[in-house]
Short mmCIF file of C-alpha atoms in Angstrom, two decimals:
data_model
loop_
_atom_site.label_atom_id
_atom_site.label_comp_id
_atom_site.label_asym_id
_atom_site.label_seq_id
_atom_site.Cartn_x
_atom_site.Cartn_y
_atom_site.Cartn_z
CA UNK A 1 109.20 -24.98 -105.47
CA UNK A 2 105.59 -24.98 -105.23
CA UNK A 3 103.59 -25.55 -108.24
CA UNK A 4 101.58 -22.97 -109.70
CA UNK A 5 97.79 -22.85 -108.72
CA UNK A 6 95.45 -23.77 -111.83
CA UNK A 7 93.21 -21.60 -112.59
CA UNK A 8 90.84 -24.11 -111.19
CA UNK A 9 92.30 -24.46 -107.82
CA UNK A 10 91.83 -20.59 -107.96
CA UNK A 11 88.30 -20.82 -108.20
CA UNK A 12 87.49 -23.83 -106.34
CA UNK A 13 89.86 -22.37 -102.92
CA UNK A 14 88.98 -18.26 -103.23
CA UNK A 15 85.30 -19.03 -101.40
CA UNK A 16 86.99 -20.66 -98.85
CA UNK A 17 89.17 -17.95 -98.02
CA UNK A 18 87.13 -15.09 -97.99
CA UNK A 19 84.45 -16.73 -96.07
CA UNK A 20 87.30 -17.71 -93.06
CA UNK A 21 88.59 -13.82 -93.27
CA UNK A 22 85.05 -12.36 -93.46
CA UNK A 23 84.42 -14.74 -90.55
CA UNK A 24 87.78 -13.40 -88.83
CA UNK A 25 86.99 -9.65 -89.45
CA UNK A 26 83.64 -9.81 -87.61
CA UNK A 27 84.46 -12.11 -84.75
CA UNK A 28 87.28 -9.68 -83.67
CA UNK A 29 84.70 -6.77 -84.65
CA UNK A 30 82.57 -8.07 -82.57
CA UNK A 31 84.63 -8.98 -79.72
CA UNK A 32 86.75 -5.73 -79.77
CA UNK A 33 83.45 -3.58 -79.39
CA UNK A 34 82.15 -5.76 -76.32
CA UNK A 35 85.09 -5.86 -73.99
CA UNK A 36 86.41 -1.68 -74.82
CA UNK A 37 82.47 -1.10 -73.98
CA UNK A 38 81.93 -3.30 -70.88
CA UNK A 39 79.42 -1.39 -69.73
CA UNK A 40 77.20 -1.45 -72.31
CA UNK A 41 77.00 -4.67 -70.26
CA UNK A 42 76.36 -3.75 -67.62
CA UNK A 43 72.83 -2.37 -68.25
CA UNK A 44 70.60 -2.45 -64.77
CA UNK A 45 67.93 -4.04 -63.91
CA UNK A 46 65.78 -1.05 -63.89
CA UNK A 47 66.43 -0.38 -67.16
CA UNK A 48 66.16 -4.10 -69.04
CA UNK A 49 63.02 -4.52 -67.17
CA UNK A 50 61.58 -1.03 -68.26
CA UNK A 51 62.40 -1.63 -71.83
CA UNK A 52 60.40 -5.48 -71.42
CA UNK A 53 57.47 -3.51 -69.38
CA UNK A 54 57.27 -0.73 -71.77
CA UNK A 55 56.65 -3.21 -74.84
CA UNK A 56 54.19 -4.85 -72.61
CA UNK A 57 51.86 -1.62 -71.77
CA UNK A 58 52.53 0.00 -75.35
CA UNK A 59 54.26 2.89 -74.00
CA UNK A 60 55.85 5.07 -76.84
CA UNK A 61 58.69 6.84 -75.59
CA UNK A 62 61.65 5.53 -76.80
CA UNK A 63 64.36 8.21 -75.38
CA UNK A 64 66.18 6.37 -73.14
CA UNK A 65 69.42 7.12 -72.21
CA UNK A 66 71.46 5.36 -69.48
CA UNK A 67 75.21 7.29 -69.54
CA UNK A 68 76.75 6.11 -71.98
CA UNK A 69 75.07 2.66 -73.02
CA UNK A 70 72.91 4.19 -75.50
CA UNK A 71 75.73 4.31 -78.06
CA UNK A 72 76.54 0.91 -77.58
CA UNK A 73 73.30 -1.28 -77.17
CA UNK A 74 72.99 -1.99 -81.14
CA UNK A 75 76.14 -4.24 -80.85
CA UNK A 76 74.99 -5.50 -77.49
CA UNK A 77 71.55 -6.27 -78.11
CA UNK A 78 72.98 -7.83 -81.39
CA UNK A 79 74.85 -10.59 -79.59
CA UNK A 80 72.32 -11.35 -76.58
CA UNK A 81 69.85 -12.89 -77.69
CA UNK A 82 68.32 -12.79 -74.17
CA UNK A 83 68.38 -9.05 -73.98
CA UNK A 84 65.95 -7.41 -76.49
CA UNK A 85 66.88 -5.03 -79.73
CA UNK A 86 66.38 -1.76 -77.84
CA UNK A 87 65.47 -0.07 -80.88
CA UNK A 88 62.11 -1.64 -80.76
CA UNK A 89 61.12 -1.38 -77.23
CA UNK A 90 60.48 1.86 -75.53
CA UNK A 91 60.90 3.15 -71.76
CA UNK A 92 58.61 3.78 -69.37
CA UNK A 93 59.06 6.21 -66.47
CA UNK A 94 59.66 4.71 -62.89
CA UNK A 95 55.98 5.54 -61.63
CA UNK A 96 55.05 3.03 -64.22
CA UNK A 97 57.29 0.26 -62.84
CA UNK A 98 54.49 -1.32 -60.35
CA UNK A 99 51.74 -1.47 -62.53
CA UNK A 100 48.02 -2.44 -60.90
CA UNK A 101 47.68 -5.23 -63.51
CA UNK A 102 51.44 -6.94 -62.50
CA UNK A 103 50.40 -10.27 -60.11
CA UNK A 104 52.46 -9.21 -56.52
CA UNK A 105 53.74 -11.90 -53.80
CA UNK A 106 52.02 -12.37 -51.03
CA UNK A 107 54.78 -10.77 -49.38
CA UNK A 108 54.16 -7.74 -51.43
CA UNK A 109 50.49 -7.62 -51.05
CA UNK A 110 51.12 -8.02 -46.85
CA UNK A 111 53.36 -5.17 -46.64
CA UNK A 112 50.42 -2.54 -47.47
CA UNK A 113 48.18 -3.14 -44.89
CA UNK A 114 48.59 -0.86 -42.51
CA UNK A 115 48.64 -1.65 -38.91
CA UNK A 116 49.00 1.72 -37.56
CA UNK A 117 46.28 5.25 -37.28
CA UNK A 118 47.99 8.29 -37.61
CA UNK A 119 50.61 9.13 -35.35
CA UNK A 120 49.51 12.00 -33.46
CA UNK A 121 52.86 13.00 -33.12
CA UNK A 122 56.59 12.13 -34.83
CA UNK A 123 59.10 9.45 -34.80
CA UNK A 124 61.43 11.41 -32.46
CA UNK A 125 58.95 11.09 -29.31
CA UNK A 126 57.74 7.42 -30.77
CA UNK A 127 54.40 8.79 -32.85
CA UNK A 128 52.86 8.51 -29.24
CA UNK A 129 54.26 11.03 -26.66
CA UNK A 130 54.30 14.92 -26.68
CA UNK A 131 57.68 14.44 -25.03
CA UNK A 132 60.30 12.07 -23.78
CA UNK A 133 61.45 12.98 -20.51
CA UNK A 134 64.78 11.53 -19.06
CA UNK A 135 65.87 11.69 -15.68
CA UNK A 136 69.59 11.74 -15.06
CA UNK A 137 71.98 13.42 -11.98
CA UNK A 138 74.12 16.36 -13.34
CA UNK A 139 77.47 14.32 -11.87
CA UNK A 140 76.31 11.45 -13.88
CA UNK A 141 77.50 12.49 -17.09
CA UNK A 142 78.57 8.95 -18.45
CA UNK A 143 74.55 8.14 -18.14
CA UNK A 144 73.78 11.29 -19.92
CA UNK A 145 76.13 9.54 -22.80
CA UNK A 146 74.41 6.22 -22.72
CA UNK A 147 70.68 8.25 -23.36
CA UNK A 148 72.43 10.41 -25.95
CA UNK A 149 73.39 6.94 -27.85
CA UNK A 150 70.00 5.70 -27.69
CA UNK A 151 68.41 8.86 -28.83
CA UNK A 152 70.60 7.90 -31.89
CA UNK A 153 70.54 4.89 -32.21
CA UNK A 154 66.72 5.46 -32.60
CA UNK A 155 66.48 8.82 -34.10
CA UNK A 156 64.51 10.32 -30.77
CA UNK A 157 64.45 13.08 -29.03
CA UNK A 158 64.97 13.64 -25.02
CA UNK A 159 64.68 16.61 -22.38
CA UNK A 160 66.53 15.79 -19.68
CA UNK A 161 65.56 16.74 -15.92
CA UNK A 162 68.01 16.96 -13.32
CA UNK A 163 67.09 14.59 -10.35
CA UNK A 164 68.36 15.55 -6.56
CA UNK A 165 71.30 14.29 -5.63
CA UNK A 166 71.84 14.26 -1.49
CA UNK A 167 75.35 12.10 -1.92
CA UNK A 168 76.93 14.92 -4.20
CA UNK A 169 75.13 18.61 -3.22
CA UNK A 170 75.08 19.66 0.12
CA UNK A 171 71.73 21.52 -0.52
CA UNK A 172 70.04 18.47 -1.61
CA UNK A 173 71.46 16.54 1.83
CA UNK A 174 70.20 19.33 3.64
CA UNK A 175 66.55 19.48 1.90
CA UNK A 176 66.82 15.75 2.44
CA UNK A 177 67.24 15.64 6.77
CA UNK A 178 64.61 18.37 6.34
CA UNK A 179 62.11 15.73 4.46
CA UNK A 180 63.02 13.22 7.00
CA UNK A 181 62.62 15.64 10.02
CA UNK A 182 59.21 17.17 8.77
CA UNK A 183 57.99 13.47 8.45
CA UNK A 184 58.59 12.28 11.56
CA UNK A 185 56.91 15.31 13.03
CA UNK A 186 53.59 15.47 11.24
CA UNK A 187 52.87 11.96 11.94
CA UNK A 188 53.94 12.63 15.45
CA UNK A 189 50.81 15.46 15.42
CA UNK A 190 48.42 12.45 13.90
CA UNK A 191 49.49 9.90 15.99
CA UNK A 192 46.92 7.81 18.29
CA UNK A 193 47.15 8.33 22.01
CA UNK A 194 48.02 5.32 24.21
CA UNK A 195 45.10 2.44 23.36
CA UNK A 196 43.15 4.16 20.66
CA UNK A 197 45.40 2.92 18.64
CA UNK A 198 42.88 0.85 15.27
CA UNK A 199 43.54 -2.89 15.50
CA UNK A 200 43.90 -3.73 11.42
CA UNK A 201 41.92 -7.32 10.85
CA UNK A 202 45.02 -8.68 10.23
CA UNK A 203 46.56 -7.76 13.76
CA UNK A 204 48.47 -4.79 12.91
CA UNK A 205 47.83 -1.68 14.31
CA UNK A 206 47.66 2.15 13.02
CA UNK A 207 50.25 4.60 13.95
CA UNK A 208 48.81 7.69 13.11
CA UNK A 209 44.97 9.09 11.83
CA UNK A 210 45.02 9.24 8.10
CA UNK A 211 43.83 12.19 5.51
CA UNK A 212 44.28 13.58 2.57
CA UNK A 213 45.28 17.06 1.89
CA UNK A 214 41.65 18.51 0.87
CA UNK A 215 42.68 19.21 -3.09
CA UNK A 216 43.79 15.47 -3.37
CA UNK A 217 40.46 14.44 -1.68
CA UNK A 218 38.71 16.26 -3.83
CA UNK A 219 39.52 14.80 -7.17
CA UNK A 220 41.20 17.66 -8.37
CA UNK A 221 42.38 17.34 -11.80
CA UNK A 222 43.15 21.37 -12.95
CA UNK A 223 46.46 21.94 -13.92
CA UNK A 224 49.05 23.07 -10.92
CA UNK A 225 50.18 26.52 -10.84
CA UNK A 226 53.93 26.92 -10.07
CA UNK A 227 52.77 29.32 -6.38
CA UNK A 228 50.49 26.20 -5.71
CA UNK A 229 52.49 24.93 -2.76
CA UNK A 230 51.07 22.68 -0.18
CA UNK A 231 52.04 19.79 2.17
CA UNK A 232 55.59 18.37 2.01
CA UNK A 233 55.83 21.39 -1.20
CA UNK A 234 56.86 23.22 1.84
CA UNK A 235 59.48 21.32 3.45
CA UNK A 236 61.63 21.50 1.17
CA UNK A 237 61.74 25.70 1.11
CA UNK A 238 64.91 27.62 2.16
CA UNK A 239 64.81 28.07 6.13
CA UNK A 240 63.42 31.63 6.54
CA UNK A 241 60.71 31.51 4.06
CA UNK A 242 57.39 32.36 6.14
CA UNK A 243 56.04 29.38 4.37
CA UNK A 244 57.98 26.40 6.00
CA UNK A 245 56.05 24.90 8.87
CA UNK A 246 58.09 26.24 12.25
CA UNK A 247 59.06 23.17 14.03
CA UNK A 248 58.79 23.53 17.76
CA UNK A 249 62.20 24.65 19.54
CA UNK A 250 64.91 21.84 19.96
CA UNK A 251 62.93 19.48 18.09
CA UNK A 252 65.22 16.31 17.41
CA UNK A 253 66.38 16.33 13.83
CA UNK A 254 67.19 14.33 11.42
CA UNK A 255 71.14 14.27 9.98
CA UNK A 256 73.09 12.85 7.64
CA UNK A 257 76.79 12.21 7.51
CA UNK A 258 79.11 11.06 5.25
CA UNK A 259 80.23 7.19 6.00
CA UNK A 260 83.40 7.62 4.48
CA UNK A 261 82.76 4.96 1.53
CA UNK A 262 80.35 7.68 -0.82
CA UNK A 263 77.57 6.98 1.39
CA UNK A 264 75.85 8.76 4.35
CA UNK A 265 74.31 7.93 7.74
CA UNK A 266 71.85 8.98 9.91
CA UNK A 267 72.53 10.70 12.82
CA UNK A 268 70.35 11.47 16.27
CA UNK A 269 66.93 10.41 14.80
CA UNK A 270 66.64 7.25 12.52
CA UNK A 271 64.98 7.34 9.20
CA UNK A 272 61.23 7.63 8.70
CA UNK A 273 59.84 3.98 8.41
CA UNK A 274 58.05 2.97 5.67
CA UNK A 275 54.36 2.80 5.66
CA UNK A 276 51.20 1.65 3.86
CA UNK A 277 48.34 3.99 2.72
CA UNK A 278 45.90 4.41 5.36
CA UNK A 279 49.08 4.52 7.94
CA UNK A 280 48.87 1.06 8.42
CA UNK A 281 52.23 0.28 9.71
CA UNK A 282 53.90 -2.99 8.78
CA UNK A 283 55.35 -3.66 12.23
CA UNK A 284 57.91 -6.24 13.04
CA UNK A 285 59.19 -5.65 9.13
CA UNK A 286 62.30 -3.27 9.28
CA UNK A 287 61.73 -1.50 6.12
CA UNK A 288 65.56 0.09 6.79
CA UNK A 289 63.52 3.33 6.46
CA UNK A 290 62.95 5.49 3.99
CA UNK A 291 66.99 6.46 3.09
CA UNK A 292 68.57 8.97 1.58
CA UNK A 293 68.64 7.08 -2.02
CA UNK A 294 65.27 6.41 -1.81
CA UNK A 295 64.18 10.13 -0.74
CA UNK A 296 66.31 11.24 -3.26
CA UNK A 297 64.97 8.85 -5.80
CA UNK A 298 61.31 9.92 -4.86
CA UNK A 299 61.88 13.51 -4.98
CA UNK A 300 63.49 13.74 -8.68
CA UNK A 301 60.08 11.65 -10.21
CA UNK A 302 58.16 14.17 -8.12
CA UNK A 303 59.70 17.16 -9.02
CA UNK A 304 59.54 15.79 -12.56
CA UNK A 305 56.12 14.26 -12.29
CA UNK A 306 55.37 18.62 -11.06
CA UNK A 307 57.23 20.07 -14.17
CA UNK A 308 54.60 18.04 -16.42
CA UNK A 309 51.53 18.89 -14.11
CA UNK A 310 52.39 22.55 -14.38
CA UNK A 311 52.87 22.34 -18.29
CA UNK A 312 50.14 23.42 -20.76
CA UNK A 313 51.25 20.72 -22.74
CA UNK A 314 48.35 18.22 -22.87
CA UNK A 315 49.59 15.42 -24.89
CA UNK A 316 50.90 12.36 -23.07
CA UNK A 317 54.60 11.93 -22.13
CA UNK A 318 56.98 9.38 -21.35
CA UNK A 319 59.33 9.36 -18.47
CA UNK A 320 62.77 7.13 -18.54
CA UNK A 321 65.31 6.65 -16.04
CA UNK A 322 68.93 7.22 -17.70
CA UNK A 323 70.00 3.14 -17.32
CA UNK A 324 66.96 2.01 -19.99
CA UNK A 325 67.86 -0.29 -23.37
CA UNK A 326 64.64 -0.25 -25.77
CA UNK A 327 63.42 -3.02 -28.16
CA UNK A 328 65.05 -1.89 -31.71
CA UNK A 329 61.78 -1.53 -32.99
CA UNK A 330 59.70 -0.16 -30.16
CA UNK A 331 57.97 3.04 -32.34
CA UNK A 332 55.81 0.51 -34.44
CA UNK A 333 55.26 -1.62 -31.25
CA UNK A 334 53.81 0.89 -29.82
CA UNK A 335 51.72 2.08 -32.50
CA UNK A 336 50.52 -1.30 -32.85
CA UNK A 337 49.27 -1.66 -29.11
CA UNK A 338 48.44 2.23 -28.14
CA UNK A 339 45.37 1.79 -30.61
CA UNK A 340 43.84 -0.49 -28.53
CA UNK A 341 44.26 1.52 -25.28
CA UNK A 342 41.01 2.18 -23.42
CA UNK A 343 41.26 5.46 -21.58
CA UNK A 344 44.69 5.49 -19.59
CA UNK A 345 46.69 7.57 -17.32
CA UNK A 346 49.42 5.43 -16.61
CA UNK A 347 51.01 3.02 -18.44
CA UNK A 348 54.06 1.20 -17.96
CA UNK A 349 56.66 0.18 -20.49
CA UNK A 350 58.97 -1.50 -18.23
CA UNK A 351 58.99 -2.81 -14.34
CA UNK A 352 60.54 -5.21 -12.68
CA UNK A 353 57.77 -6.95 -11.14
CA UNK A 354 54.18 -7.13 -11.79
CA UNK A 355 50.94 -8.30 -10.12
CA UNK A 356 47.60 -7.66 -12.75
CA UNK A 357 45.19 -9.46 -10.47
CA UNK A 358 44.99 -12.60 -13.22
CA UNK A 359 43.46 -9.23 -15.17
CA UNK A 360 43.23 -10.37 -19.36
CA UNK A 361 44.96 -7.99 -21.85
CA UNK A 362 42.68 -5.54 -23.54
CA UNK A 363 40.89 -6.44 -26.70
CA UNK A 364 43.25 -6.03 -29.80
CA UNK A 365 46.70 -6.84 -28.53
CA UNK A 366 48.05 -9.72 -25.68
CA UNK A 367 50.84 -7.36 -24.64
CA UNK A 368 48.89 -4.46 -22.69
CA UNK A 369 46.36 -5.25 -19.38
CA UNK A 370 45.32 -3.50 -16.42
CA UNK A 371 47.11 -4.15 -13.78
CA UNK A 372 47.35 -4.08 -9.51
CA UNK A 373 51.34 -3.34 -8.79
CA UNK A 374 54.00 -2.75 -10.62
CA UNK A 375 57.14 -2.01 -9.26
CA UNK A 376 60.82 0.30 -11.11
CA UNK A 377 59.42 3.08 -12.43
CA UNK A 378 62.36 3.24 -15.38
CA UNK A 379 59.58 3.64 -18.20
CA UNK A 380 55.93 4.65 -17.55
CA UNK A 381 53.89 6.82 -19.95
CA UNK A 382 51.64 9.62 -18.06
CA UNK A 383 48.90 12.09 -19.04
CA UNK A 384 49.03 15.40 -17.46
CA UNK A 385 45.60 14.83 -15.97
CA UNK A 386 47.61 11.98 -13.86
CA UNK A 387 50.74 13.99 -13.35
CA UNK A 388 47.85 16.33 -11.52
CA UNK A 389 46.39 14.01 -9.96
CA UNK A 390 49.68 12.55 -8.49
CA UNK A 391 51.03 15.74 -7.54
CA UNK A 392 48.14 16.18 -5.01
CA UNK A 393 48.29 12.82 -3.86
CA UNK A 394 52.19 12.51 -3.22
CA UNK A 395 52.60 15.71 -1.89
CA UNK A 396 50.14 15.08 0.94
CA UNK A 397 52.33 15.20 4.55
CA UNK A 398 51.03 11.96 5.84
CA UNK A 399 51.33 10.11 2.58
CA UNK A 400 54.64 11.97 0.96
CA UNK A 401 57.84 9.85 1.04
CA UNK A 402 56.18 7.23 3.08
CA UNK A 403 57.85 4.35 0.82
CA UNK A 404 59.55 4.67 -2.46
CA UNK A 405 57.96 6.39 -5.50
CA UNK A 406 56.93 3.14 -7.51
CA UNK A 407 55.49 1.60 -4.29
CA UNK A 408 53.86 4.55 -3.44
CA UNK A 409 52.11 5.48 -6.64
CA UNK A 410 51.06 1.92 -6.54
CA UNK A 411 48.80 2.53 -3.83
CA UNK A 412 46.97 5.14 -5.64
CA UNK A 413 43.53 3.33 -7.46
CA UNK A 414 41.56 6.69 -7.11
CA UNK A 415 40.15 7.14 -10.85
CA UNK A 416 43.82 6.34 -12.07
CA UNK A 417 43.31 4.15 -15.31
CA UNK A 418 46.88 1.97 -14.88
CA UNK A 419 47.98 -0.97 -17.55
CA UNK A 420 51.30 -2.47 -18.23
CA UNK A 421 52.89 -3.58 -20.97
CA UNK A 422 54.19 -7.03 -20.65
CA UNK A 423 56.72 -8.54 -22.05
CA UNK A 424 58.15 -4.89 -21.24
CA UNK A 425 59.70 -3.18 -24.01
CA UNK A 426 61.92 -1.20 -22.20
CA UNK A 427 63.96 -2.73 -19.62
CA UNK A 428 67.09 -1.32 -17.02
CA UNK A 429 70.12 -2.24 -18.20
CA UNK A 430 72.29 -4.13 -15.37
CA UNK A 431 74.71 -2.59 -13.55
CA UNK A 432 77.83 -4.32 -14.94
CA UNK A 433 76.95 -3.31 -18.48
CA UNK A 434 76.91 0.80 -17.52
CA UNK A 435 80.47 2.50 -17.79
CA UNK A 436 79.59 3.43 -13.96
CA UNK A 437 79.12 -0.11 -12.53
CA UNK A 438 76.29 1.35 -9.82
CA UNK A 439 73.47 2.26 -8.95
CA UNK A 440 71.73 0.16 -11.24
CA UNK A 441 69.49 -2.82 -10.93
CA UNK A 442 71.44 -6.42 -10.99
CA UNK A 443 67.83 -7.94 -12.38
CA UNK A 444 68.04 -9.39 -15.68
CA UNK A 445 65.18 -8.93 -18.27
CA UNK A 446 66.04 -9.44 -21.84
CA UNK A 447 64.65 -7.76 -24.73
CA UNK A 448 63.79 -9.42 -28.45
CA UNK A 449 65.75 -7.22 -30.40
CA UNK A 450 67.82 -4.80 -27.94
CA UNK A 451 69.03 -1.53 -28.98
CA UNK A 452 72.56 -1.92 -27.23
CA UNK A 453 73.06 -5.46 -28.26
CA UNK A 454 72.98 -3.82 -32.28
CA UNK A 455 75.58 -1.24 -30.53
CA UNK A 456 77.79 -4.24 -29.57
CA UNK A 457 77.80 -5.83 -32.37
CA UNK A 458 78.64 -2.92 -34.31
CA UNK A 459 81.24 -2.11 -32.46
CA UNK A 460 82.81 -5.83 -32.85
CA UNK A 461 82.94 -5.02 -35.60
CA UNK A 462 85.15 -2.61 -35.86
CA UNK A 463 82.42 0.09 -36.94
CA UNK A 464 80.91 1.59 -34.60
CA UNK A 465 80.61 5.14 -33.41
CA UNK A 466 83.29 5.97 -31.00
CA UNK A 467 82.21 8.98 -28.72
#
């Protein structure tokens, strides 16, 4: 049996024992209230940091509530000492939060400078264009997908045009052997007779006598009316229509057939050869004629090319072929360059070749210079004083689908202003990578940071959109 506790054992041990209990009672106090009110814890960022700036700038209002934490930040505050008694520091309202007076990186300070003027017009034409035209077949509805994805991908917005399509639509193939057939017959009226044929310095000689249709001469620049139809405008009219040029009786034709394999053929008369402005022939050089793809091709940027020409729209617009990846962040690219543009009519985004004469950029950007040739016409940017322009000249009969659309316009340097943009920043996708596997170029270009690479990846991923 235990002995009985003196009196002075009673006094000397009673200290010790309420000190350990009162040290008991308020650790588990204390450590009950923290974890049942975690997020008093949890206090943001925003909200630690307004408290600390709000001391700093002597700002008086001390009603801040955050949910629940409020109720709880005595106790919290209490036992961080790295987070300050709230009770004595007030809150400041988020406009306060980057105050003049607070040092900023470097970083900081870089990131509001601004690069760019006013965009003329919005983010969904690329602050630049009026409109973003894209030129697609109506079969080729898997191409019309691919432009849909870009459009948002990049938050744009496209009008599609319908191209001609002489493989698919028999009135097309039909318009097409009329093209071919009225070609071959107005350079048969402007051809030289036997040994007044022009001797070229460089040996070759000239088919045919070269002009212009008068309004192309001219200059012209007014805007086209839709009854404005002249030269090959005409060969393409319904037969019947007192307008189409009467060919003379049994005149050999040109025809098209099918090959069998998706393709066609001529038949009877071969295709019009290609030739040079001033009708300098390149003899010797089968140019395999100007064929259906290619009279189809240069018809649909014409037509197109007409539709802005005829517009009262008078801001500039972009055309794109339906195969096109962009650079991810082509809208400030653009903005960055466009600024330093000298008066233009033509510029192109993309090509697949380029010759700019050893030309330097323009002042204010390396990526932008005039230029001689440049050949794909997948991305060019055009005024509506050039779509005018163009109209007249590729619509004249000795110069109209003489060689394919990009070579053609090429040879036009008649108060054109042309520059390209190089490294491009929009580039044709190859064929392989296209759910159709055709009819698009096998040359390679690679872009910095490529819209449908981001698609890929996403979609590796196991996130992306499935349409």
């Amino acid at each position: 049996m235990s002995p009985m506790l003196s009196a002075r054992h009673v006094r000397i041990l009673l200290p010790v024992f309420s000190a350990l209990l009162l040290f008991y009672f308020g650790w588990s106090s204390t450590h009950s209230s923290l974890h049942t009110n975690e997020h008093a814890r949890q206090l943001s960022i925003y909200e630690t940091g307004a408290l600390w700036l709000g001391k700093s700038f002597g700002h008086q209002d001390v009603s801040v509530e955050h949910g629940s934490s409020a109720a709880h930040a005595a106790s919290y505050h209490k036992y961080d000492p790295l987070v300050p008694d709230r009770a004595t520091l007030p809150h400041i309202p988020s406009s306060h939060l980057h105050h003049p007076t607070i040092p900023q990186s470097f970083h900081d300070q870089l990131s509001t400078v601004n690069l760019y003027p006013p965009a003329q017009y919005g983010p969904e034409t690329l602050s630049i264009f009026q409109r973003i035209w894209v030129l697609t077949l109506k079969s080729k509805k898997d191409r019309e997908r691919h432009m849909s994805e870009l459009a948002s991908a990049l938050n744009l917005n496209f009008t599609y045009h319908y191209g001609r399509n002489p493989f698919e639509n028999d009135e097309d193939r039909k318009a097409v052997e009329d093209i071919g057939t009225y070609t071959h017959w107005f350079r048969e009226q402007y051809a030289y007779e036997d040994g007044e044929q022009e001797v070229m310095p460089n040996g070759r000689k000239k088919m045919f006598k070269f002009e212009w249709l008068p309004d192309a001469a001219s200059g012209n620049d007014s805007r086209i009316q839709p009854d404005d139809l002249q030269g090959a405008d005409l060969w393409v009219l319904p037969d019947g229509d007192p307008r189409k040029p009467q060919l003379p009786q049994n005149y050999p034709r040109y025809r098209l057939e099918s090959d069998g394999k998706g393709g066609l053929e001529a038949t009877g008369r071969s295709p019009p050869q290609g030739v040079e402005l001033e009708s300098e022939m390149y003899l010797g050089q089968d140019w395999a004629g100007m064929t259906p793809g290619k009279v189809g091709c240069y018809w649909s940027h014409y037509e197109l090319i007409r539709r802005i020409a005829e517009s009262e729209e008078e801001g500039p617009q972009l055309i794109l072929e339906d195969d096109v990846d962009m650079e991810w962040d082509i809208n400030n690219r653009l903005r960055q360059m466009w600024q330093h543009l000298p008066p233009w009519d033509i510029v192109y985004l993309g090509h697949c070749y380029i010759d700019h004469g050893n030309k330097n950029p323009i002042p204010g950007t390396p990526y932008i210079r005039p230029m001689n040739l440049a050949m794909c016409a997948h991305a060019y940017a055009i005024t509506p004083r050039a779509a005018r322009r163009l109209v007249r000249f590729l619509r004249s009969p000795l110069f109209a689908f003489g060689r394919p659309i990009d070579a053609n316009t090429n040879e036009l340097f008649f108060g054109i202003n042309r520059f390209v943009v190089d490294p491009p920043v929009v580039v044709q996708m190859p064929k392989d990578m296209l759910p159709t596997n055709s009819g698009t170029s096998e040359f390679m270009q690679w872009l910095g940071d490529s819209v449908f690479q981001r698609v890929a990846r996403l979609s590796r991923r196991g996130t992306g959109r499935k349409n």
